[in-house]
PDB file of N, CA and C in Angstrom:
ATOM      1  N   UNK P 683      -6.300  34.755  17.765  1.00 90.00           N
ATOM      2  CA  UNK P 683      -5.697  34.000  18.831  1.00 90.00           C
ATOM      3  C   UNK P 683      -5.257  34.965  19.926  1.00 90.00           C
ATOM      4  N   UNK P 684      -5.397  34.500  21.140  1.00 92.00           N
ATOM      5  CA  UNK P 684      -5.045  35.334  22.280  1.00 92.00           C
ATOM      6  C   UNK P 684      -4.705  34.456  23.472  1.00 92.00           C
ATOM      7  N   UNK P 685      -4.192  35.075  24.487  1.00 93.00           N
ATOM      8  CA  UNK P 685      -3.949  34.378  25.741  1.00 93.00           C
ATOM      9  C   UNK P 685      -5.175  34.524  26.627  1.00 93.00           C
ATOM     10  N   UNK P 686      -5.281  33.660  27.612  1.00 93.00           N
ATOM     11  CA  UNK P 686      -6.382  33.762  28.562  1.00 93.00           C
ATOM     12  C   UNK P 686      -5.858  34.230  29.903  1.00 93.00           C
ATOM     13  N   UNK P 687      -6.777  34.662  30.718  1.00 93.00           N
ATOM     14  CA  UNK P 687      -6.473  35.132  32.063  1.00 93.00           C
ATOM     15  C   UNK P 687      -7.588  34.617  32.974  1.00 93.00           C
ATOM     16  N   UNK P 688      -7.302  34.494  34.242  1.00 92.00           N
ATOM     17  CA  UNK P 688      -8.311  34.090  35.223  1.00 92.00           C
ATOM     18  C   UNK P 688      -8.554  35.280  36.139  1.00 92.00           C
ATOM     19  N   UNK P 689      -9.809  35.707  36.249  1.00 87.00           N
ATOM     20  CA  UNK P 689     -10.103  36.868  37.086  1.00 87.00           C
ATOM     21  C   UNK P 689     -10.146  36.482  38.565  1.00 87.00           C
ATOM     22  N   UNK P 690     -10.415  37.448  39.405  1.00 88.00           N
ATOM     23  CA  UNK P 690     -10.411  37.238  40.860  1.00 88.00           C
ATOM     24  C   UNK P 690     -11.452  36.218  41.320  1.00 88.00           C
ATOM     25  N   UNK P 691     -12.479  35.989  40.509  1.00 92.00           N
ATOM     26  CA  UNK P 691     -13.536  35.040  40.868  1.00 92.00           C
ATOM     27  C   UNK P 691     -13.333  33.654  40.256  1.00 92.00           C
ATOM     28  N   UNK P 692     -12.223  33.453  39.528  1.00 93.00           N
ATOM     29  CA  UNK P 692     -11.937  32.150  38.936  1.00 93.00           C
ATOM     30  C   UNK P 692     -12.474  31.945  37.534  1.00 93.00           C
ATOM     31  N   UNK P 693     -13.032  32.987  36.927  1.00 93.00           N
ATOM     32  CA  UNK P 693     -13.554  32.878  35.569  1.00 93.00           C
ATOM     33  C   UNK P 693     -12.426  33.050  34.556  1.00 93.00           C
ATOM     34  N   UNK P 694     -12.403  32.209  33.531  1.00 94.00           N
ATOM     35  CA  UNK P 694     -11.428  32.329  32.451  1.00 94.00           C
ATOM     36  C   UNK P 694     -11.955  33.374  31.477  1.00 94.00           C
ATOM     37  N   UNK P 695     -11.072  34.265  31.028  1.00 93.00           N
ATOM     38  CA  UNK P 695     -11.478  35.306  30.093  1.00 93.00           C
ATOM     39  C   UNK P 695     -10.318  35.628  29.163  1.00 93.00           C
ATOM     40  N   UNK P 696     -10.625  36.366  28.116  1.00 93.00           N
ATOM     41  CA  UNK P 696      -9.591  36.813  27.197  1.00 93.00           C
ATOM     42  C   UNK P 696      -8.705  37.830  27.911  1.00 93.00           C
ATOM     43  N   UNK P 697      -7.405  37.683  27.764  1.00 93.00           N
ATOM     44  CA  UNK P 697      -6.478  38.625  28.385  1.00 93.00           C
ATOM     45  C   UNK P 697      -6.568  39.954  27.644  1.00 93.00           C
ATOM     46  N   UNK P 698      -6.702  41.026  28.409  1.00 91.00           N
ATOM     47  CA  UNK P 698      -6.787  42.364  27.822  1.00 91.00           C
ATOM     48  C   UNK P 698      -5.698  43.252  28.407  1.00 91.00           C
ATOM     49  N   UNK P 699      -5.695  44.494  27.983  1.00 90.00           N
ATOM     50  CA  UNK P 699      -4.663  45.437  28.417  1.00 90.00           C
ATOM     51  C   UNK P 699      -4.912  46.009  29.808  1.00 90.00           C
ATOM     52  N   UNK P 700      -6.045  45.703  30.416  1.00 86.00           N
ATOM     53  CA  UNK P 700      -6.261  46.225  31.753  1.00 86.00           C
ATOM     54  C   UNK P 700      -7.704  46.193  32.202  1.00 86.00           C
ATOM     55  N   UNK P 701      -7.902  46.592  33.463  1.00 85.00           N
ATOM     56  CA  UNK P 701      -9.229  46.529  34.071  1.00 85.00           C
ATOM     57  C   UNK P 701     -10.222  47.494  33.434  1.00 85.00           C
ATOM     58  N   UNK P 702      -9.742  48.615  32.916  1.00 91.00           N
ATOM     59  CA  UNK P 702     -10.648  49.570  32.271  1.00 91.00           C
ATOM     60  C   UNK P 702     -11.330  48.903  31.079  1.00 91.00           C
ATOM     61  N   UNK P 703     -10.556  48.204  30.256  1.00 89.00           N
ATOM     62  CA  UNK P 703     -11.137  47.495  29.110  1.00 89.00           C
ATOM     63  C   UNK P 703     -12.079  46.406  29.610  1.00 89.00           C
ATOM     64  N   UNK P 704     -11.671  45.665  30.631  1.00 86.00           N
ATOM     65  CA  UNK P 704     -12.517  44.606  31.187  1.00 86.00           C
ATOM     66  C   UNK P 704     -13.853  45.140  31.682  1.00 86.00           C
ATOM     67  N   UNK P 705     -13.858  46.346  32.233  1.00 88.00           N
ATOM     68  CA  UNK P 705     -15.092  46.937  32.759  1.00 88.00           C
ATOM     69  C   UNK P 705     -16.014  47.451  31.656  1.00 88.00           C
ATOM     70  N   UNK P 706     -15.451  47.761  30.480  1.00 93.00           N
ATOM     71  CA  UNK P 706     -16.239  48.350  29.407  1.00 93.00           C
ATOM     72  C   UNK P 706     -16.605  47.380  28.289  1.00 93.00           C
ATOM     73  N   UNK P 707     -15.876  46.264  28.182  1.00 92.00           N
ATOM     74  CA  UNK P 707     -15.997  45.424  27.000  1.00 92.00           C
ATOM     75  C   UNK P 707     -15.817  43.952  27.363  1.00 92.00           C
ATOM     76  N   UNK P 708     -16.588  43.103  26.719  1.00 91.00           N
ATOM     77  CA  UNK P 708     -16.396  41.652  26.823  1.00 91.00           C
ATOM     78  C   UNK P 708     -16.000  41.185  25.421  1.00 91.00           C
ATOM     79  N   UNK P 709     -14.690  41.079  25.135  1.00 92.00           N
ATOM     80  CA  UNK P 709     -14.247  40.752  23.770  1.00 92.00           C
ATOM     81  C   UNK P 709     -14.841  39.453  23.229  1.00 92.00           C
ATOM     82  N   UNK P 710     -15.025  38.450  24.078  1.00 94.00           N
ATOM     83  CA  UNK P 710     -15.566  37.168  23.627  1.00 94.00           C
ATOM     84  C   UNK P 710     -16.969  37.317  23.064  1.00 94.00           C
ATOM     85  N   UNK P 711     -17.697  38.319  23.524  1.00 93.00           N
ATOM     86  CA  UNK P 711     -19.054  38.560  23.044  1.00 93.00           C
ATOM     87  C   UNK P 711     -19.110  39.056  21.612  1.00 93.00           C
ATOM     88  N   UNK P 712     -17.979  39.456  21.055  1.00 95.00           N
ATOM     89  CA  UNK P 712     -17.929  39.968  19.689  1.00 95.00           C
ATOM     90  C   UNK P 712     -17.719  38.853  18.666  1.00 95.00           C
ATOM     91  N   UNK P 713     -17.585  37.620  19.135  1.00 96.00           N
ATOM     92  CA  UNK P 713     -17.282  36.497  18.245  1.00 96.00           C
ATOM     93  C   UNK P 713     -18.326  35.401  18.387  1.00 96.00           C
ATOM     94  N   UNK P 714     -18.614  34.716  17.287  1.00 97.00           N
ATOM     95  CA  UNK P 714     -19.552  33.603  17.293  1.00 97.00           C
ATOM     96  C   UNK P 714     -18.882  32.324  17.782  1.00 97.00           C
ATOM     97  N   UNK P 715     -17.584  32.198  17.489  1.00 97.00           N
ATOM     98  CA  UNK P 715     -16.828  31.012  17.878  1.00 97.00           C
ATOM     99  C   UNK P 715     -15.649  31.436  18.740  1.00 97.00           C
ATOM    100  N   UNK P 716     -15.548  30.847  19.919  1.00 97.00           N
ATOM    101  CA  UNK P 716     -14.402  31.055  20.811  1.00 97.00           C
ATOM    102  C   UNK P 716     -13.959  29.669  21.266  1.00 97.00           C
ATOM    103  N   UNK P 717     -12.822  29.216  20.751  1.00 97.00           N
ATOM    104  CA  UNK P 717     -12.307  27.903  21.111  1.00 97.00           C
ATOM    105  C   UNK P 717     -11.215  28.059  22.170  1.00 97.00           C
ATOM    106  N   UNK P 718     -11.160  27.116  23.063  1.00 97.00           N
ATOM    107  CA  UNK P 718     -10.103  27.086  24.062  1.00 97.00           C
ATOM    108  C   UNK P 718      -9.170  25.927  23.783  1.00 97.00           C
ATOM    109  N   UNK P 719      -8.119  25.816  24.556  1.00 96.00           N
ATOM    110  CA  UNK P 719      -7.174  24.716  24.396  1.00 96.00           C
ATOM    111  C   UNK P 719      -7.041  23.997  25.723  1.00 96.00           C
ATOM    112  N   UNK P 720      -6.939  22.670  25.638  1.00 95.00           N
ATOM    113  CA  UNK P 720      -6.699  21.864  26.824  1.00 95.00           C
ATOM    114  C   UNK P 720      -5.807  20.700  26.432  1.00 95.00           C
ATOM    115  N   UNK P 721      -5.224  20.076  27.411  1.00 96.00           N
ATOM    116  CA  UNK P 721      -4.430  18.878  27.130  1.00 96.00           C
ATOM    117  C   UNK P 721      -4.724  17.838  28.192  1.00 96.00           C
ATOM    118  N   UNK P 722      -4.562  16.580  27.782  1.00 95.00           N
ATOM    119  CA  UNK P 722      -4.689  15.474  28.721  1.00 95.00           C
ATOM    120  C   UNK P 722      -3.631  14.437  28.365  1.00 95.00           C
ATOM    121  N   UNK P 723      -3.761  13.242  28.878  1.00 96.00           N
ATOM    122  CA  UNK P 723      -2.750  12.206  28.647  1.00 96.00           C
ATOM    123  C   UNK P 723      -2.617  11.799  27.190  1.00 96.00           C
ATOM    124  N   UNK P 724      -3.662  12.035  26.393  1.00 96.00           N
ATOM    125  CA  UNK P 724      -3.630  11.595  24.999  1.00 96.00           C
ATOM    126  C   UNK P 724      -3.253  12.697  24.014  1.00 96.00           C
ATOM    127  N   UNK P 725      -3.148  13.950  24.453  1.00 97.00           N
ATOM    128  CA  UNK P 725      -2.731  15.018  23.555  1.00 97.00           C
ATOM    129  C   UNK P 725      -3.363  16.359  23.856  1.00 97.00           C
ATOM    130  N   UNK P 726      -3.245  17.266  22.874  1.00 97.00           N
ATOM    131  CA  UNK P 726      -3.798  18.617  22.967  1.00 97.00           C
ATOM    132  C   UNK P 726      -5.089  18.682  22.158  1.00 97.00           C
ATOM    133  N   UNK P 727      -6.067  19.418  22.680  1.00 98.00           N
ATOM    134  CA  UNK P 727      -7.383  19.500  22.046  1.00 98.00           C
ATOM    135  C   UNK P 727      -7.930  20.913  22.128  1.00 98.00           C
ATOM    136  N   UNK P 728      -8.826  21.241  21.181  1.00 98.00           N
ATOM    137  CA  UNK P 728      -9.609  22.460  21.269  1.00 98.00           C
ATOM    138  C   UNK P 728     -10.894  22.142  22.032  1.00 98.00           C
ATOM    139  N   UNK P 729     -11.324  23.069  22.868  1.00 97.00           N
ATOM    140  CA  UNK P 729     -12.596  22.969  23.584  1.00 97.00           C
ATOM    141  C   UNK P 729     -13.605  23.777  22.785  1.00 97.00           C
ATOM    142  N   UNK P 730     -14.680  23.131  22.328  1.00 97.00           N
ATOM    143  CA  UNK P 730     -15.650  23.800  21.460  1.00 97.00           C
ATOM    144  C   UNK P 730     -16.756  24.516  22.232  1.00 97.00           C
ATOM    145  N   UNK P 731     -17.090  24.013  23.403  1.00 96.00           N
ATOM    146  CA  UNK P 731     -18.108  24.634  24.257  1.00 96.00           C
ATOM    147  C   UNK P 731     -17.666  24.468  25.687  1.00 96.00           C
ATOM    148  N   UNK P 732     -17.754  25.534  26.447  1.00 91.00           N
ATOM    149  CA  UNK P 732     -17.235  25.499  27.799  1.00 91.00           C
ATOM    150  C   UNK P 732     -18.297  25.342  28.855  1.00 91.00           C
ATOM    151  N   UNK P 733     -17.953  25.848  29.998  1.00 91.00           N
ATOM    152  CA  UNK P 733     -18.836  25.794  31.160  1.00 91.00           C
ATOM    153  C   UNK P 733     -19.187  27.221  31.559  1.00 91.00           C
ATOM    154  N   UNK P 734     -19.738  27.374  32.730  1.00 91.00           N
ATOM    155  CA  UNK P 734     -20.059  28.723  33.217  1.00 91.00           C
ATOM    156  C   UNK P 734     -18.814  29.479  33.648  1.00 91.00           C
ATOM    157  N   UNK P 735     -17.672  28.785  33.738  1.00 94.00           N
ATOM    158  CA  UNK P 735     -16.435  29.417  34.205  1.00 94.00           C
ATOM    159  C   UNK P 735     -15.508  29.861  33.071  1.00 94.00           C
ATOM    160  N   UNK P 736     -15.873  29.582  31.823  1.00 95.00           N
ATOM    161  CA  UNK P 736     -15.025  29.983  30.700  1.00 95.00           C
ATOM    162  C   UNK P 736     -15.884  30.457  29.523  1.00 95.00           C
ATOM    163  N   UNK P 737     -15.275  31.156  28.551  1.00 95.00           N
ATOM    164  CA  UNK P 737     -16.046  31.766  27.465  1.00 95.00           C
ATOM    165  C   UNK P 737     -16.153  30.928  26.193  1.00 95.00           C
ATOM    166  N   UNK P 738     -15.724  29.679  26.204  1.00 97.00           N
ATOM    167  CA  UNK P 738     -15.652  28.893  24.977  1.00 97.00           C
ATOM    168  C   UNK P 738     -17.052  28.595  24.446  1.00 97.00           C
ATOM    169  N   UNK P 739     -17.226  28.824  23.137  1.00 97.00           N
ATOM    170  CA  UNK P 739     -18.555  28.650  22.556  1.00 97.00           C
ATOM    171  C   UNK P 739     -18.439  28.427  21.056  1.00 97.00           C
ATOM    172  N   UNK P 740     -19.455  27.804  20.509  1.00 97.00           N
ATOM    173  CA  UNK P 740     -19.608  27.640  19.069  1.00 97.00           C
ATOM    174  C   UNK P 740     -21.087  27.358  18.810  1.00 97.00           C
ATOM    175  N   UNK P 741     -21.553  27.580  17.576  1.00 97.00           N
ATOM    176  CA  UNK P 741     -22.977  27.368  17.292  1.00 97.00           C
ATOM    177  C   UNK P 741     -23.404  25.917  17.537  1.00 97.00           C
ATOM    178  N   UNK P 742     -24.646  25.753  17.991  1.00 96.00           N
ATOM    179  CA  UNK P 742     -25.190  24.409  18.194  1.00 96.00           C
ATOM    180  C   UNK P 742     -25.131  23.624  16.893  1.00 96.00           C
ATOM    181  N   UNK P 743     -24.654  22.401  16.985  1.00 97.00           N
ATOM    182  CA  UNK P 743     -24.588  21.540  15.823  1.00 97.00           C
ATOM    183  C   UNK P 743     -23.319  21.657  15.007  1.00 97.00           C
ATOM    184  N   UNK P 744     -22.460  22.609  15.333  1.00 98.00           N
ATOM    185  CA  UNK P 744     -21.217  22.753  14.572  1.00 98.00           C
ATOM    186  C   UNK P 744     -20.270  21.587  14.847  1.00 98.00           C
ATOM    187  N   UNK P 745     -20.208  21.149  16.101  1.00 98.00           N
ATOM    188  CA  UNK P 745     -19.300  20.063  16.496  1.00 98.00           C
ATOM    189  C   UNK P 745     -20.094  18.957  17.172  1.00 98.00           C
ATOM    190  N   UNK P 746     -19.668  17.732  16.949  1.00 96.00           N
ATOM    191  CA  UNK P 746     -20.296  16.590  17.604  1.00 96.00           C
ATOM    192  C   UNK P 746     -19.780  16.393  19.019  1.00 96.00           C
ATOM    193  N   UNK P 747     -18.545  16.818  19.269  1.00 96.00           N
ATOM    194  CA  UNK P 747     -17.902  16.606  20.569  1.00 96.00           C
ATOM    195  C   UNK P 747     -17.457  17.915  21.180  1.00 96.00           C
ATOM    196  N   UNK P 748     -17.329  17.912  22.495  1.00 96.00           N
ATOM    197  CA  UNK P 748     -16.833  19.089  23.207  1.00 96.00           C
ATOM    198  C   UNK P 748     -15.340  19.293  22.949  1.00 96.00           C
ATOM    199  N   UNK P 749     -14.587  18.202  22.801  1.00 97.00           N
ATOM    200  CA  UNK P 749     -13.155  18.273  22.508  1.00 97.00           C
ATOM    201  C   UNK P 749     -12.919  17.802  21.075  1.00 97.00           C
ATOM    202  N   UNK P 750     -12.143  18.586  20.321  1.00 98.00           N
ATOM    203  CA  UNK P 750     -11.788  18.213  18.956  1.00 98.00           C
ATOM    204  C   UNK P 750     -10.265  18.267  18.833  1.00 98.00           C
ATOM    205  N   UNK P 751      -9.701  17.575  17.840  1.00 97.00           N
ATOM    206  CA  UNK P 751      -8.246  17.615  17.675  1.00 97.00           C
ATOM    207  C   UNK P 751      -7.728  19.042  17.493  1.00 97.00           C
ATOM    208  N   UNK P 752      -6.535  19.293  17.979  1.00 97.00           N
ATOM    209  CA  UNK P 752      -5.877  20.593  17.859  1.00 97.00           C
ATOM    210  C   UNK P 752      -5.353  20.722  16.427  1.00 97.00           C
ATOM    211  N   UNK P 753      -6.264  21.050  15.513  1.00 98.00           N
ATOM    212  CA  UNK P 753      -5.958  21.081  14.090  1.00 98.00           C
ATOM    213  C   UNK P 753      -6.713  22.252  13.458  1.00 98.00           C
ATOM    214  N   UNK P 754      -6.002  23.341  13.157  1.00 97.00           N
ATOM    215  CA  UNK P 754      -6.661  24.531  12.612  1.00 97.00           C
ATOM    216  C   UNK P 754      -7.259  24.290  11.233  1.00 97.00           C
ATOM    217  N   UNK P 755      -6.688  23.391  10.449  1.00 97.00           N
ATOM    218  CA  UNK P 755      -7.282  23.060   9.138  1.00 97.00           C
ATOM    219  C   UNK P 755      -8.645  22.405   9.326  1.00 97.00           C
ATOM    220  N   UNK P 756      -8.747  21.505  10.293  1.00 98.00           N
ATOM    221  CA  UNK P 756     -10.030  20.877  10.613  1.00 98.00           C
ATOM    222  C   UNK P 756     -11.057  21.932  11.021  1.00 98.00           C
ATOM    223  N   UNK P 757     -10.637  22.880  11.841  1.00 98.00           N
ATOM    224  CA  UNK P 757     -11.528  23.956  12.293  1.00 98.00           C
ATOM    225  C   UNK P 757     -11.980  24.796  11.096  1.00 98.00           C
ATOM    226  N   UNK P 758     -11.035  25.202  10.254  1.00 97.00           N
ATOM    227  CA  UNK P 758     -11.370  26.009   9.080  1.00 97.00           C
ATOM    228  C   UNK P 758     -12.316  25.257   8.144  1.00 97.00           C
ATOM    229  N   UNK P 759     -12.013  23.995   7.877  1.00 98.00           N
ATOM    230  CA  UNK P 759     -12.881  23.196   7.000  1.00 98.00           C
ATOM    231  C   UNK P 759     -14.296  23.083   7.558  1.00 98.00           C
ATOM    232  N   UNK P 760     -14.415  22.867   8.859  1.00 98.00           N
ATOM    233  CA  UNK P 760     -15.741  22.710   9.478  1.00 98.00           C
ATOM    234  C   UNK P 760     -16.524  24.016   9.454  1.00 98.00           C
ATOM    235  N   UNK P 761     -15.853  25.133   9.715  1.00 98.00           N
ATOM    236  CA  UNK P 761     -16.525  26.438   9.672  1.00 98.00           C
ATOM    237  C   UNK P 761     -17.054  26.695   8.258  1.00 98.00           C
ATOM    238  N   UNK P 762     -16.219  26.456   7.250  1.00 98.00           N
ATOM    239  CA  UNK P 762     -16.648  26.665   5.855  1.00 98.00           C
ATOM    240  C   UNK P 762     -17.814  25.755   5.504  1.00 98.00           C
ATOM    241  N   UNK P 763     -17.754  24.509   5.943  1.00 97.00           N
ATOM    242  CA  UNK P 763     -18.841  23.561   5.669  1.00 97.00           C
ATOM    243  C   UNK P 763     -20.124  23.968   6.394  1.00 97.00           C
ATOM    244  N   UNK P 764     -20.000  24.366   7.660  1.00 98.00           N
ATOM    245  CA  UNK P 764     -21.162  24.705   8.475  1.00 98.00           C
ATOM    246  C   UNK P 764     -21.911  25.904   7.903  1.00 98.00           C
ATOM    247  N   UNK P 765     -21.180  26.923   7.458  1.00 97.00           N
ATOM    248  CA  UNK P 765     -21.810  28.135   6.940  1.00 97.00           C
ATOM    249  C   UNK P 765     -21.825  28.181   5.409  1.00 97.00           C
ATOM    250  N   UNK P 766     -21.513  27.057   4.777  1.00 97.00           N
ATOM    251  CA  UNK P 766     -21.556  26.943   3.321  1.00 97.00           C
ATOM    252  C   UNK P 766     -20.721  28.034   2.664  1.00 97.00           C
ATOM    253  N   UNK P 767     -19.475  28.162   3.106  1.00 97.00           N
ATOM    254  CA  UNK P 767     -18.538  29.141   2.559  1.00 97.00           C
ATOM    255  C   UNK P 767     -17.653  28.428   1.543  1.00 97.00           C
ATOM    256  N   UNK P 768     -17.566  29.009   0.329  1.00 94.00           N
ATOM    257  CA  UNK P 768     -16.718  28.416  -0.699  1.00 94.00           C
ATOM    258  C   UNK P 768     -15.267  28.711  -0.398  1.00 94.00           C
ATOM    259  N   UNK P 769     -14.411  27.727  -0.628  1.00 81.00           N
ATOM    260  CA  UNK P 769     -12.973  27.935  -0.411  1.00 81.00           C
ATOM    261  C   UNK P 769     -12.322  28.417  -1.667  1.00 81.00           C
TER     262      UNK P 769
END
């Protein structure tokens, strides 16, 4: 888990310790799943796949919807099911 930051061009990215790290490394590229958080009138949700302006991603077919309930147990259960990981 981490905080996000918006760069000078409006892109959402993982908050890092500084521009030197940003110039050398894209932390989101080291992960297969990067979920974001959003809220609307009905509650808080995880974003499973983003747009060109944010880094949110997950494997094709892992989620049926772009927004899923803000529930880490649901996320853990789905990841284990998707990759056939025994609990």
